[in-house]
Short mmCIF file of N, CA and C in Angstrom, two decimals:
data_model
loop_
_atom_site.label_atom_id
_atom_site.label_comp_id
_atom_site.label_asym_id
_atom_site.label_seq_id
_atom_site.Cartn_x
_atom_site.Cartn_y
_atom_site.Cartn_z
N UNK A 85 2.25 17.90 7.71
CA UNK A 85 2.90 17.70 9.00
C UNK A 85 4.35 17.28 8.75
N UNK A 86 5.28 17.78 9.55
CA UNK A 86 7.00 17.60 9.58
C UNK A 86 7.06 16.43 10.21
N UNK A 87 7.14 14.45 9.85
CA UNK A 87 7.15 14.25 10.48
C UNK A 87 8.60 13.83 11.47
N UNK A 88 9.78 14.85 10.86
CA UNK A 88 11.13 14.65 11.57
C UNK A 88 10.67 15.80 12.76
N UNK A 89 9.57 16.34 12.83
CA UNK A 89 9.83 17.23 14.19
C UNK A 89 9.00 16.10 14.89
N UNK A 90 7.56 16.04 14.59
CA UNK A 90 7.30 15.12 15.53
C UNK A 90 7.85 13.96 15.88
N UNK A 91 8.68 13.68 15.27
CA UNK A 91 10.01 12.46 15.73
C UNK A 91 11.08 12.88 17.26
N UNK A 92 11.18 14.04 16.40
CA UNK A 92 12.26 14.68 17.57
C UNK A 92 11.56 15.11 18.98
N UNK A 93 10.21 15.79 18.97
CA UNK A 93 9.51 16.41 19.67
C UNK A 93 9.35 14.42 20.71
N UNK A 94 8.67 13.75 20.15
CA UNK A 94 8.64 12.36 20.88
C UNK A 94 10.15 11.80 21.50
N UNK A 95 10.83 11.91 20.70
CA UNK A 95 12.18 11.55 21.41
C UNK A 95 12.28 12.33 22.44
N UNK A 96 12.05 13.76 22.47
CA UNK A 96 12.42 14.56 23.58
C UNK A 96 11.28 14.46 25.11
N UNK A 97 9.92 13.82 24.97
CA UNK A 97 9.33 13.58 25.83
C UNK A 97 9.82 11.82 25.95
N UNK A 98 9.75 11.15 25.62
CA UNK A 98 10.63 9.94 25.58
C UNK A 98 11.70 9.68 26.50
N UNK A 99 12.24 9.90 26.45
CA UNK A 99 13.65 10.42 26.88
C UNK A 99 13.18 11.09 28.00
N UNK A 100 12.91 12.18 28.22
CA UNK A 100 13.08 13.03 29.44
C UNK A 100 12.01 12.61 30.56
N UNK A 101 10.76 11.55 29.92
CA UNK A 101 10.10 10.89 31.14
C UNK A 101 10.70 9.64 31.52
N UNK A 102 11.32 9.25 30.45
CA UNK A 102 12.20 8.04 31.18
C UNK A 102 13.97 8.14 32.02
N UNK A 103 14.20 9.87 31.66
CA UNK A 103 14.94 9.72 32.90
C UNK A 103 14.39 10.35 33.96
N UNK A 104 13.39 10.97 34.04
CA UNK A 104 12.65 10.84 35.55
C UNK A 104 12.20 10.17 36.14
N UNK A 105 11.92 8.71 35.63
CA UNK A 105 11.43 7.54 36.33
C UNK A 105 13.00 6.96 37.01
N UNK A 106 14.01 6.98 36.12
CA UNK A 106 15.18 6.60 36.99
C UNK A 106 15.60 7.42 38.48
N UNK A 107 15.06 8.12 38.66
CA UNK A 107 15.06 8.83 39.95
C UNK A 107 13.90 8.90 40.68
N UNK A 108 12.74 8.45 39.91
CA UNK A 108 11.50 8.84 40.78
C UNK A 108 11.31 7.27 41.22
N UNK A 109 11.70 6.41 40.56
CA UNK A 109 11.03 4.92 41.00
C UNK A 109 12.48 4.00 40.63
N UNK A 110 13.61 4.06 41.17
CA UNK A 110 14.88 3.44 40.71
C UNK A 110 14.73 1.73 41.09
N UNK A 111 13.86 1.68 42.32
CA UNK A 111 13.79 0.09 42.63
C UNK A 111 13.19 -0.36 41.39
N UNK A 112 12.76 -0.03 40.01
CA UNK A 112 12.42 -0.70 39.27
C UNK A 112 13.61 -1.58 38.12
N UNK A 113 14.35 -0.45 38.65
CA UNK A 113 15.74 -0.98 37.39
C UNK A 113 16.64 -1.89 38.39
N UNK A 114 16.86 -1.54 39.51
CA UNK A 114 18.05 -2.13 40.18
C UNK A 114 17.96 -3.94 39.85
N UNK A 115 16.80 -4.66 39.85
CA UNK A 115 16.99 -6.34 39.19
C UNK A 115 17.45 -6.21 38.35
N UNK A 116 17.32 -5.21 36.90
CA UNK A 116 18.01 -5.79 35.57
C UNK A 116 19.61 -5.16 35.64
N UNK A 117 20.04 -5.09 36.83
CA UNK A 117 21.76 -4.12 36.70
C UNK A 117 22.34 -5.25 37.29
N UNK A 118 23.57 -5.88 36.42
CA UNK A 118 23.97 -7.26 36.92
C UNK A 118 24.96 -6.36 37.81
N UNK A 119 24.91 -7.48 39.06
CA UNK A 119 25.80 -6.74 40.21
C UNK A 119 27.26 -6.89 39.87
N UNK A 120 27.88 -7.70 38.73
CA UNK A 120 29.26 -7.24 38.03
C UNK A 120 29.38 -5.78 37.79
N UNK A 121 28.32 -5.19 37.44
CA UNK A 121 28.62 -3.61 36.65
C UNK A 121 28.56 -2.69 37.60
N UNK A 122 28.45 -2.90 39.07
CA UNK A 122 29.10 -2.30 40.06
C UNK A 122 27.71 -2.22 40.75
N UNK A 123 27.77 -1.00 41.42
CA UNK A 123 26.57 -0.72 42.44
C UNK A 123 25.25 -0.47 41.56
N UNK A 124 24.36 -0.88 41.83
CA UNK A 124 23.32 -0.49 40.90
C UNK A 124 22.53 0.77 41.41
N UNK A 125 22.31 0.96 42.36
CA UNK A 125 22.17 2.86 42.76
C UNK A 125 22.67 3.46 41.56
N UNK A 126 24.03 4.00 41.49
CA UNK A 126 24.89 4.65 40.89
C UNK A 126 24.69 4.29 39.32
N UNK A 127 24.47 3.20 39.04
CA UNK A 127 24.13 2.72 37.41
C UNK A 127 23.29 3.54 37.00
N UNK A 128 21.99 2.99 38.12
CA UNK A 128 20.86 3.56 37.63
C UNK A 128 20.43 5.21 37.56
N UNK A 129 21.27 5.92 37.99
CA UNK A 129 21.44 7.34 38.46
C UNK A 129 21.78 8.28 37.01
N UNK A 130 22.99 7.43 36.90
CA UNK A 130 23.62 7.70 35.57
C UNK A 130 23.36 7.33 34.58
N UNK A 131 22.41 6.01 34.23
CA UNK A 131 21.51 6.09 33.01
C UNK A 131 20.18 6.93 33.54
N UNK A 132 19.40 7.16 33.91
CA UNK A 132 18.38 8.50 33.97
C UNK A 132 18.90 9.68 33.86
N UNK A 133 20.36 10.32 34.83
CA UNK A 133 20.86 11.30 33.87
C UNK A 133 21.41 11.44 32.49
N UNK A 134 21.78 10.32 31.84
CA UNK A 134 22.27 10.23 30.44
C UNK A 134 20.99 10.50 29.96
N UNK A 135 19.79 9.80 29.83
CA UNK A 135 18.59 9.86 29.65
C UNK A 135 17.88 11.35 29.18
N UNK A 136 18.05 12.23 30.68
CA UNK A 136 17.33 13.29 30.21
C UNK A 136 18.72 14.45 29.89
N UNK A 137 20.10 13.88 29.96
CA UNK A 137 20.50 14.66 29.32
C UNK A 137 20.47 14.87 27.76
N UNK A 138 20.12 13.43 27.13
CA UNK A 138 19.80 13.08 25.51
C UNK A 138 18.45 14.19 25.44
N UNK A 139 17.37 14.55 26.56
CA UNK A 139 16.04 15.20 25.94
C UNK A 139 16.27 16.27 26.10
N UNK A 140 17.32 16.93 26.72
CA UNK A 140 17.88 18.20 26.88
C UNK A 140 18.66 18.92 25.57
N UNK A 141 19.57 17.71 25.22
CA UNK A 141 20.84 18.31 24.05
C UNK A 141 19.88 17.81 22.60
N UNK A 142 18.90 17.20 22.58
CA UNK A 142 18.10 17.15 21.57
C UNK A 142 17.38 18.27 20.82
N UNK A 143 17.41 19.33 22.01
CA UNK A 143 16.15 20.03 22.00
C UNK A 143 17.04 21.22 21.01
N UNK A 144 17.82 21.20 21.10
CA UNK A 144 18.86 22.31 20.51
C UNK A 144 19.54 21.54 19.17
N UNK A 145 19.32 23.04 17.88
CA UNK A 145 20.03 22.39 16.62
C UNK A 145 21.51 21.56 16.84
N UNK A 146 22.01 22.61 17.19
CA UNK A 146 23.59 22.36 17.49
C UNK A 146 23.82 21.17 18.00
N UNK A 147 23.42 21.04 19.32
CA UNK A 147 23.71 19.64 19.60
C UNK A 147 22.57 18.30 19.57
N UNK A 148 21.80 18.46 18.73
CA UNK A 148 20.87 17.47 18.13
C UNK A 148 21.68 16.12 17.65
N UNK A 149 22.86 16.30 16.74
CA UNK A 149 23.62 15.23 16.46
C UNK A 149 24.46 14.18 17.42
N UNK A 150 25.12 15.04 18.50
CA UNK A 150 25.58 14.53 19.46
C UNK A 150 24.43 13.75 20.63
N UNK A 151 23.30 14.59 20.87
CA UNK A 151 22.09 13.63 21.54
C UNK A 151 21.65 12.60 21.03
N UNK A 152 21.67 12.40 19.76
CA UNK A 152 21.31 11.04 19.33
C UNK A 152 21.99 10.16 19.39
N UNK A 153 23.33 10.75 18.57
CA UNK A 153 24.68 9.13 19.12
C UNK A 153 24.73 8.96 20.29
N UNK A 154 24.39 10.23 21.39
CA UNK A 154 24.67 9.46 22.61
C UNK A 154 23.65 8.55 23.28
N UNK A 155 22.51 8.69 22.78
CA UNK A 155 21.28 7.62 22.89
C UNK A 155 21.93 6.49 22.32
N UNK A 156 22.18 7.10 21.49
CA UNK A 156 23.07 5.32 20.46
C UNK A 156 23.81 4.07 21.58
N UNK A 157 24.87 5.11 22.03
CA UNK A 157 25.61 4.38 22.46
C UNK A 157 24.78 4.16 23.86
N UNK A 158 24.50 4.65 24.82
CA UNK A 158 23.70 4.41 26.06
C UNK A 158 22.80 3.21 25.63
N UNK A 159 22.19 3.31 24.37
CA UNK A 159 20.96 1.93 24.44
C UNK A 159 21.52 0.60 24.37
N UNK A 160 22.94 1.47 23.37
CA UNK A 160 23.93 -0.37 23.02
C UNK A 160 24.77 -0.63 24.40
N UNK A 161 24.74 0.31 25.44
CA UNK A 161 24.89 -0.45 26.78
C UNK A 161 24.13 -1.05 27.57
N UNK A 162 22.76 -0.84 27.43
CA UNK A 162 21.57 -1.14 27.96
C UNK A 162 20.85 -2.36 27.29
N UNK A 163 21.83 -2.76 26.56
CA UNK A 163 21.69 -4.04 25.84
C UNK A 163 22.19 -5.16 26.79
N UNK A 164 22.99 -5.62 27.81
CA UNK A 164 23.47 -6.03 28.69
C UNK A 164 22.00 -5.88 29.85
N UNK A 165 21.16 -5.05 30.54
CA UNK A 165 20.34 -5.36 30.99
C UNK A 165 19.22 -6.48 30.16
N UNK A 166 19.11 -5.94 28.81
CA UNK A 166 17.94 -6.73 28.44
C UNK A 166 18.52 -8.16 28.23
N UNK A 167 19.52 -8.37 28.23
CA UNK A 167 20.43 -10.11 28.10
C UNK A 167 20.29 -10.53 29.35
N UNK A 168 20.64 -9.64 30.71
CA UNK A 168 20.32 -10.13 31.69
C UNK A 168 19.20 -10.39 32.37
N UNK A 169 18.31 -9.74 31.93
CA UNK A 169 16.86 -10.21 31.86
C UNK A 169 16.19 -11.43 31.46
N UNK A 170 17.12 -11.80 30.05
CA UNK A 170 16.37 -13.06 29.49
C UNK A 170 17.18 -14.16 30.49
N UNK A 171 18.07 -14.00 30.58
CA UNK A 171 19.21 -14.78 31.77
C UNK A 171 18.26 -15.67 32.83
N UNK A 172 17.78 -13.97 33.58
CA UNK A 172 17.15 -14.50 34.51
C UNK A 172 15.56 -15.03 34.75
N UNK A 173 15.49 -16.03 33.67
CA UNK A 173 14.11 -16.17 33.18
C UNK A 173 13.26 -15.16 33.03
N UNK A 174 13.69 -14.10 32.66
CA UNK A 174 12.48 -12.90 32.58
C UNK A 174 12.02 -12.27 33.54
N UNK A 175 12.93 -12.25 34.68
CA UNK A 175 12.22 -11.65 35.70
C UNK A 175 12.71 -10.49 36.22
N UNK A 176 12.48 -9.90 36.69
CA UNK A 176 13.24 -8.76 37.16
C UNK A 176 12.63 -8.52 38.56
N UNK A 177 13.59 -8.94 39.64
CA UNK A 177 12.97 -9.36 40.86
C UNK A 177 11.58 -9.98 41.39
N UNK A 178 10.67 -9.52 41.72
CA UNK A 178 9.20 -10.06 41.48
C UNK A 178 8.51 -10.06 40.31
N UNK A 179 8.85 -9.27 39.20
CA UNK A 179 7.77 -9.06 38.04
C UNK A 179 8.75 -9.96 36.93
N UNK A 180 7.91 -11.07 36.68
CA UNK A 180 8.16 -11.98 35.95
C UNK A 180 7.09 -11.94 34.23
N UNK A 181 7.71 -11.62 33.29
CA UNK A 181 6.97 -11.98 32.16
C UNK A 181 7.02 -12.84 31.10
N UNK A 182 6.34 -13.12 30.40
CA UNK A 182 6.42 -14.52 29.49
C UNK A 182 7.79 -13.93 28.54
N UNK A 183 8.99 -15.17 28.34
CA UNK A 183 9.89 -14.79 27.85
C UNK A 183 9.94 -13.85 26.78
N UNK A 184 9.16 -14.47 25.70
CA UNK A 184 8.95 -13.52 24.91
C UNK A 184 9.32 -12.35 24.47
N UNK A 185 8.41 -11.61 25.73
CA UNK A 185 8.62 -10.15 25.54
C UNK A 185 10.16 -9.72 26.13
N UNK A 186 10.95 -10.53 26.60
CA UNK A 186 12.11 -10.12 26.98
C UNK A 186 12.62 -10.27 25.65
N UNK A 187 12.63 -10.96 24.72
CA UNK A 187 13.18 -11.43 23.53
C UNK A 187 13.07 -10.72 22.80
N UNK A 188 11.04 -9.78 22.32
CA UNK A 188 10.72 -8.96 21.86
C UNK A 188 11.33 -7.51 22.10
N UNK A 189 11.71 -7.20 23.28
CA UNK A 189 12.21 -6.25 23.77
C UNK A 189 13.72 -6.02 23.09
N UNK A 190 14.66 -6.86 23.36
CA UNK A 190 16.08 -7.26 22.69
C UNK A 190 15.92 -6.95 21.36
N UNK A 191 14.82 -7.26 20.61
CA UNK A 191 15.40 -7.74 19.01
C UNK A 191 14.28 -7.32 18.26
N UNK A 192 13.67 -6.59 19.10
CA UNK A 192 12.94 -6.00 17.89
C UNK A 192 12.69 -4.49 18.48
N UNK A 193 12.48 -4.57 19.43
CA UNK A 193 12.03 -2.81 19.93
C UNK A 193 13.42 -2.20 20.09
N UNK A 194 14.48 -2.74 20.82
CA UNK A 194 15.98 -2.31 21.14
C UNK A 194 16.59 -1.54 20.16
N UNK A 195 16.50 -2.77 18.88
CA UNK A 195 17.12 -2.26 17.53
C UNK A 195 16.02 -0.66 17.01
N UNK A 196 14.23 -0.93 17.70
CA UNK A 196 14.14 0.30 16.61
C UNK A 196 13.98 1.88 17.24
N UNK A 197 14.57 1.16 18.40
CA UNK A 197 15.18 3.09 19.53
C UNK A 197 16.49 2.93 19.01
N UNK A 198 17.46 2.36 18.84
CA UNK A 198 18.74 2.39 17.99
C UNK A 198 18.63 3.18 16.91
N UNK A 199 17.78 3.07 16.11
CA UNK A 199 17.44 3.30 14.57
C UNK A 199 16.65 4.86 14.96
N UNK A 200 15.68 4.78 16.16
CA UNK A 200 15.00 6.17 15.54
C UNK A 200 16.25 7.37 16.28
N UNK A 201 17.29 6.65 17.48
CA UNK A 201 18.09 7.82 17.83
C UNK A 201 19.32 7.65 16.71
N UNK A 202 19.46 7.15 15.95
CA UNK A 202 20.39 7.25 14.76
C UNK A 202 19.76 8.63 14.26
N UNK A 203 18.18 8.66 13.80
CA UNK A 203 17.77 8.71 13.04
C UNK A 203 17.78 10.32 13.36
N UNK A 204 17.36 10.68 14.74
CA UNK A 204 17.32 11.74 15.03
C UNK A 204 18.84 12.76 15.24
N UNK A 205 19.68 11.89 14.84
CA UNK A 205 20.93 12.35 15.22
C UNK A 205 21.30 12.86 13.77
N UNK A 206 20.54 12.56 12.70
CA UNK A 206 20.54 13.00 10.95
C UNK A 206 19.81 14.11 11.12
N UNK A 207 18.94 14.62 12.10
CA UNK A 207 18.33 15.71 12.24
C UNK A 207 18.74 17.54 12.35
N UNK A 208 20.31 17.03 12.64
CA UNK A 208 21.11 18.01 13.47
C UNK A 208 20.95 19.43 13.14
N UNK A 209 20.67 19.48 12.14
CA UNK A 209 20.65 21.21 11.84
C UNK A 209 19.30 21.62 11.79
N UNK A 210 18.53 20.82 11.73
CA UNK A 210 17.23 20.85 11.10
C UNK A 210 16.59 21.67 12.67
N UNK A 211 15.98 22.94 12.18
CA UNK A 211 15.29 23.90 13.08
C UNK A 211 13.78 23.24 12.91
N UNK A 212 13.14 23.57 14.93
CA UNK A 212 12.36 22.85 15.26
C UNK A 212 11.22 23.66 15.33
#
């Protein structure tokens, strides 16, 4: 088994169901969008399209390299929700969880979608 396709093949369902949840269910994100970073509608719009545009430009050799850095950089902005999360005792409007996992989320899962869209962005030529 290749497992850099099934890497890529998961990134690309990854990715492209989590930017359909930014449009199909957006009241879920709008608590973690600090209202400094403007309207949170519009935030959240544009990270679900960044989202499934990463499972789109993934899917193709050519731009395989560029979909991953741009996961890169989108997650290291989305680093600012998960800070504002721990901020707000962990809650994100009604759904409150033991800190923890806000912590867990930050510093250990954050860094290893960082690492696997690095990772997939080393993929670039590599036919699927």
């Amino acid at each position: 088994m290749n497992w850099s396709k099934v890497s890529v093949f998961a990134f690309i369902i990854f990715y492209g169901v989590a930017g359909v949840v930014h449009f199909v269910n957006p009241e879920v994100y709008f608590p973690v969008i600090p209202d400094w970073l403007g309207d949170p509608a519009i935030i959240n719009y544009l990270a679900g399209a960044t989202e499934l545009l990463v499972a789109i430009l993934v899917i193709f050799n050519r731009t395989r390299k560029t979909a991953g850095l741009l996961a890169v950089a989108m997650l290291l902005a989305f680093t600012i929700s998960h800070i504002y999360f721990i901020m707000n005792d962990s809650c994100a409007g009604d759904l409150c969880l033991d800190p923890w996992i806000g912590w867990a989320r930050l510093i250990v899962i954050h860094p290893l979608l960082i690492w696997w869209a690095y990772g997939v962005s080393k993929y670039g030529g590599a036919r699927l």
